Amino acid sequence: MSVDSGEEGLGTPGSSGATRLPAGWAWVKLADILIAPTSNGRSVRSDDDGFPVLRLTALKDDGVDLREYKLGDWTVEEAAPYLIRPGDFLVSRASGSLSLVGRGALVTSVMEPVAYPDTMIRIRTSPEHIEPRFLAHLWASPTVRRQIERSARTGTGINKVSQSAIREVALPLPPTAEQRRIADALDERLARLNQIEARLGAAQLRLKSLHEEVLATAFGTTEDSIASLRDVLQEPLTNGKSVPTSEGDDGFPVLRLTALTASVVDLSQHKHGEWSAQDAKPFVVREGDFLVCRGNGSLPLVGRGALVPEVHAPVAFPDTMIRIRADCERVLPRYLHYVWASPSARKQIERGARTGTGIYKVNQKLLDEIQLPFPSLDVQRKIVDDIDRALIHVGACATGVSDALMHATALRHALLSQAFAGHLVAQDPDDEPAEDLLKRIRAGREAADAERKAARRAASQAKRKSQAKPKAPAPADVPPPSASTTDAPLSEGEQATLSLEFNA
């Protein structure tokens, strides 16, 4: 049951540079290996006395964390169709981040009954035919991620993937025995890589703490110069404008949200919008402007800001950003950049952010009222110089750690790509070919479907039988009554006559 998905890249059928699968492997759709239909969970309100239902945060890189649940307002009977079991694979239906939508995690064990929510799709295969760990590793591979991200749909900042798109994902399928060998090899290699990434992540956190400590120390002696942001503005805060993307390159450039980096605004990160230079004019940025992210699915990222560097070509900012244009006689641009990243500013932003549909948002009113230290320009220059000197070494270390993490990610992708192209472990010609495996899966699924249909028919017949009304008993043989014994009332002066047997 081969599949031509048209996907590009490693191990993808139908592409010019596709890697040829080894003998005994086959391309399949996810739908081909299911033993039960994919299923969305159910949305339930919280109830302290209810039945457990997983949170979306339960989906981790190393499996489903069954401790991440809430109690839902439903009964055991209502939750029964949504209970998870070992071997189930749960997929995220939506996320504010494209890289997280469709992310999957394996259920390895279940100690207490728990259900999955409407934010997840359940995938159920037979462990006899599909090694669960193999599917979990394959789902994280570049080949599958590309397909999921390409099929995701977005609305109001949320990326979503449907059951139908999930079922159409093309998978390279080796024999079952080879699946287990690949899973074992990946478990061993990725465990070592995970340890390296964990240490690099810990180093990154330490450097972040050191960065915050430098900023907190720098502004610790300026408490007597606290003012609201609105007090130091040259112009009122301004939201950008939403414009459709131009089909060609003839529209006016408008920044993407990805332009907000940790240091400065990357002016090369832009698209062409369907608006004229005249329409865009109020939103064109200039050197020294400070742009702030209006919304994000991650609380630590909402309200983050970046400084606009020297501008060589006109570009506008979009509705996903708020522009801060400070009074240059009151605030140095570099000082604003540093004070905005200080722990005090972050605390106020995160405390005031509002959330809805999984997106945290900040508005002009919140930013206007943020209290920050704005000492004299001479003091600001000294603070900026001190911070620059302190952070130069922190920044160098952070860059090194970031590069190492990027290398680890590239190594992970390469390892997964090699594994699912058949280059990680040796093939065994005695293994059952995947085509034969698919026939057995299909036969088992058809038998299970027939059994379910028969059970539904039997249940339906039993229900109809129990609901049928009992028939009235047949009347006994009695002579028909004579016309004189009817219940019709007698007319005035008429006399009733009795039958002969009563006149004897």
mmCIF file of N, CA, C and O in Angstrom, residues 198-212 401:
data_model
loop_
_atom_site.group_PDB
_atom_site.id
_atom_site.type_symbol
_atom_site.label_atom_id
_atom_site.label_comp_id
_atom_site.label_asym_id
_atom_site.label_seq_id
_atom_site.Cartn_x
_atom_site.Cartn_y
_atom_site.Cartn_z
ATOM 1 N N ALA A 198 20.418 19.030 27.910
ATOM 2 C CA ALA A 198 19.988 19.432 29.254
ATOM 3 C C ALA A 198 21.066 20.281 29.931
ATOM 4 O O ALA A 198 20.763 21.288 30.584
ATOM 5 N N ARG A 199 22.321 19.896 29.759
ATOM 6 C CA ARG A 199 23.411 20.682 30.354
ATOM 7 C C ARG A 199 23.540 22.043 29.684
ATOM 8 O O ARG A 199 23.773 23.061 30.342
ATOM 9 N N LEU A 200 23.384 22.073 28.368
ATOM 10 C CA LEU A 200 23.436 23.344 27.655
ATOM 11 C C LEU A 200 22.255 24.231 28.062
ATOM 12 O O LEU A 200 22.402 25.448 28.225
ATOM 13 N N GLY A 201 21.089 23.608 28.254
ATOM 14 C CA GLY A 201 19.925 24.368 28.695
ATOM 15 C C GLY A 201 20.125 24.958 30.083
ATOM 16 O O GLY A 201 19.733 26.100 30.347
ATOM 17 N N ALA A 202 20.746 24.170 30.964
ATOM 18 C CA ALA A 202 21.028 24.670 32.312
ATOM 19 C C ALA A 202 22.012 25.839 32.255
ATOM 20 O O ALA A 202 21.863 26.833 32.979
ATOM 21 N N ALA A 203 23.008 25.728 31.385
ATOM 22 C CA ALA A 203 23.969 26.827 31.230
ATOM 23 C C ALA A 203 23.277 28.075 30.694
ATOM 24 O O ALA A 203 23.565 29.200 31.116
ATOM 25 N N GLN A 204 22.339 27.882 29.781
ATOM 26 C CA GLN A 204 21.595 29.000 29.223
ATOM 27 C C GLN A 204 20.776 29.708 30.304
ATOM 28 O O GLN A 204 20.700 30.945 30.342
ATOM 29 N N LEU A 205 20.172 28.922 31.188
ATOM 30 C CA LEU A 205 19.396 29.512 32.284
ATOM 31 C C LEU A 205 20.290 30.297 33.239
ATOM 32 O O LEU A 205 19.915 31.370 33.724
ATOM 33 N N ARG A 206 21.479 29.753 33.523
ATOM 34 C CA ARG A 206 22.406 30.458 34.407
ATOM 35 C C ARG A 206 22.844 31.788 33.780
ATOM 36 O O ARG A 206 22.944 32.811 34.469
ATOM 37 N N LEU A 207 23.097 31.768 32.477
ATOM 38 C CA LEU A 207 23.495 32.999 31.790
ATOM 39 C C LEU A 207 22.350 34.007 31.762
ATOM 40 O O LEU A 207 22.560 35.210 31.899
ATOM 41 N N LYS A 208 21.124 33.512 31.608
ATOM 42 C CA LYS A 208 19.971 34.404 31.643
ATOM 43 C C LYS A 208 19.831 35.057 33.010
ATOM 44 O O LYS A 208 19.564 36.258 33.126
ATOM 45 N N SER A 209 20.027 34.257 34.061
ATOM 46 C CA SER A 209 19.963 34.802 35.420
ATOM 47 C C SER A 209 21.058 35.849 35.640
ATOM 48 O O SER A 209 20.827 36.881 36.278
ATOM 49 N N LEU A 210 22.239 35.561 35.104
ATOM 50 C CA LEU A 210 23.350 36.512 35.241
ATOM 51 C C LEU A 210 23.034 37.809 34.489
ATOM 52 O O LEU A 210 23.304 38.912 34.988
ATOM 53 N N HIS A 211 22.418 37.664 33.316
ATOM 54 C CA HIS A 211 22.017 38.837 32.536
ATOM 55 C C HIS A 211 21.019 39.685 33.340
ATOM 56 O O HIS A 211 21.150 40.919 33.422
ATOM 57 N N GLU A 212 20.023 39.042 33.929
ATOM 58 C CA GLU A 212 19.023 39.758 34.725
ATOM 59 C C GLU A 212 19.647 40.407 35.954
ATOM 60 O O GLU A 212 19.268 41.516 36.348
ATOM 61 N N VAL A 401 26.805 28.941 23.779
ATOM 62 C CA VAL A 401 25.811 27.939 24.195
ATOM 63 C C VAL A 401 24.714 27.813 23.138
ATOM 64 O O VAL A 401 24.273 26.715 22.799
#
